[in-house]
Short mmCIF file of C-alpha atoms and ligand atoms in Angstrom, two decimals:
data_model
loop_
_atom_site.label_atom_id
_atom_site.label_comp_id
_atom_site.label_asym_id
_atom_site.label_seq_id
_atom_site.Cartn_x
_atom_site.Cartn_y
_atom_site.Cartn_z
CA UNK F 274 71.98 -39.94 14.92
CA UNK F 275 75.59 -40.59 13.53
CA UNK F 276 78.15 -43.56 14.90
CA UNK F 277 80.64 -42.46 17.29
CA UNK F 278 83.17 -40.26 15.65
CA UNK F 279 81.00 -39.28 12.69
CA UNK F 280 79.85 -35.70 12.25
CA UNK F 281 76.60 -34.78 10.27
CA UNK F 282 77.45 -32.46 7.71
CA UNK F 283 74.53 -32.45 5.05
CA UNK F 284 71.11 -33.70 3.92
CA UNK F 285 71.58 -36.56 1.35
CA UNK F 286 68.00 -34.84 -0.28
CA UNK F 287 70.39 -31.69 -0.84
CA UNK F 288 73.01 -33.44 -2.79
CA UNK F 289 72.37 -33.38 -6.65
CA UNK F 290 73.46 -36.61 -8.58
CA UNK F 291 77.16 -35.82 -9.89
CA UNK F 292 77.41 -32.10 -8.43
CA UNK F 293 79.98 -31.11 -6.10
CA UNK F 294 78.60 -29.68 -2.78
CA UNK F 295 80.96 -27.77 -0.19
CA UNK F 296 80.66 -28.33 3.36
CA UNK F 297 83.09 -27.37 6.34
CA UNK F 298 84.51 -30.10 8.05
CA UNK F 299 87.50 -30.57 10.61
CA UNK F 300 88.59 -27.08 9.73
CA UNK F 301 88.67 -27.40 5.91
CA UNK F 302 86.31 -27.20 2.94
CA UNK F 303 85.16 -30.72 2.00
CA UNK F 304 83.55 -31.60 -1.09
CA UNK F 305 80.69 -33.99 -1.48
CA UNK F 306 79.90 -35.81 -4.56
CA UNK F 307 76.81 -37.85 -4.77
CA UNK F 308 76.95 -41.15 -7.19
CA UNK F 309 73.77 -43.05 -7.02
CA UNK F 310 73.07 -44.03 -3.19
CA UNK F 311 77.02 -43.53 -2.55
CA UNK F 312 78.52 -40.25 -1.34
CA UNK F 313 82.11 -39.41 -1.48
CA UNK F 314 83.91 -36.90 0.50
CA UNK F 315 87.07 -35.23 -0.42
CA UNK F 316 89.35 -32.30 0.58
CA UNK F 317 88.03 -29.56 -1.65
CA UNK F 318 91.15 -27.67 -2.41
CA UNK F 319 93.05 -28.67 -5.57
CA UNK F 320 96.67 -29.06 -4.49
CA UNK F 321 97.95 -27.79 -7.88
CA UNK F 322 96.93 -24.16 -7.38
CA UNK F 323 93.67 -24.20 -5.22
CA UNK F 324 90.74 -24.58 -7.12
CA UNK F 325 87.34 -25.62 -5.95
CA UNK F 326 87.13 -29.46 -6.72
CA UNK F 327 83.45 -29.18 -6.16
CA UNK F 328 83.42 -26.86 -9.27
CA UNK F 329 84.88 -29.72 -11.43
CA UNK F 330 83.19 -32.55 -13.24
CA UNK F 331 82.80 -36.05 -12.81
CA UNK F 332 84.15 -38.82 -14.88
CA UNK F 333 82.78 -42.04 -13.33
CA UNK F 334 84.14 -42.19 -9.73
CA UNK F 335 86.63 -39.40 -10.37
CA UNK F 336 86.90 -35.58 -10.21
CA UNK F 337 88.50 -33.59 -12.62
CA UNK F 338 89.91 -30.19 -11.52
CA UNK F 339 88.15 -27.09 -13.35
CA UNK F 340 91.25 -25.24 -13.98
CA UNK F 341 93.69 -27.42 -15.11
CA UNK F 342 92.41 -30.86 -15.25
CA UNK F 343 94.15 -32.77 -12.71
CA UNK F 344 91.95 -35.67 -11.75
CA UNK F 345 91.43 -37.64 -8.68
CA UNK F 346 89.96 -41.02 -7.76
CA UNK F 347 87.21 -40.02 -5.00
CA UNK F 348 87.54 -43.42 -3.23
CA UNK F 349 91.24 -43.15 -2.54
CA UNK F 350 92.26 -39.32 -3.69
CA UNK F 351 94.82 -40.45 -5.76
CA UNK F 352 95.85 -38.60 -8.81
CA UNK F 353 94.96 -40.80 -11.77
CA UNK F 354 97.62 -39.72 -14.09
CA UNK F 355 101.06 -39.09 -12.46
CA UNK F 356 101.81 -38.91 -8.88
CA UNK F 357 102.58 -35.47 -7.90
CA UNK F 358 99.67 -35.24 -5.29
CA UNK F 359 96.81 -36.54 -3.30
CA UNK F 360 93.90 -35.31 -1.76
CA UNK F 361 92.50 -36.08 1.64
CA UNK F 362 89.33 -38.43 1.60
CA UNK F 363 86.74 -38.76 4.48
CA UNK F 364 84.61 -41.70 5.65
CA UNK F 365 81.08 -41.17 4.77
CA UNK F 366 78.28 -42.62 6.62
CA UNK F 367 74.57 -42.01 5.51
CA UNK F 368 71.53 -42.65 7.67
CA UNK F 369 68.20 -41.70 6.56
CA UNK F 370 68.75 -38.58 5.18
CA UNK F 371 71.57 -37.60 7.18
CA UNK F 372 75.11 -37.48 5.76
CA UNK F 373 78.19 -37.59 8.11
CA UNK F 374 81.86 -37.62 7.97
CA UNK F 375 84.65 -38.95 10.02
CA UNK F 376 88.38 -38.71 9.38
CA UNK F 377 90.75 -35.76 8.99
CA UNK F 378 92.43 -33.83 6.21
CA UNK F 379 95.95 -35.71 6.33
CA UNK F 380 96.30 -37.15 2.84
CA UNK F 381 96.85 -40.98 2.96
CA UNK F 382 100.60 -42.32 2.14
S1 FES S 604 94.26 -25.89 -9.75
FE1 FES S 604 93.38 -27.86 -9.96
S2 FES S 604 94.61 -28.71 -11.69
FE2 FES S 604 95.38 -26.62 -11.53
#
């Protein structure tokens, strides 16, 4: 059972290491990325021209957009080169095989 405010969105066992997995949460598409025993959740839609970041690739704990290679930190949502945009991140709770999220799609300032 997730903690208060968290909503279960996926099973940990369904997430493949380093591959994006899209879920619906808080009315938006959210990309989940599993790195070892950690899972990161970020807004799936690239703020540049709308590509699915879940179809991008990982460089360490960063996701690279598949269309024009804008790159975002999974922990903070910040762009790694330049400061043109930011993506929303969500709190992740893992309990047993349940992956739950909390937060909304408003990017951090
Ligand atoms: S759509 Fe993501 S970098 Fe252009």
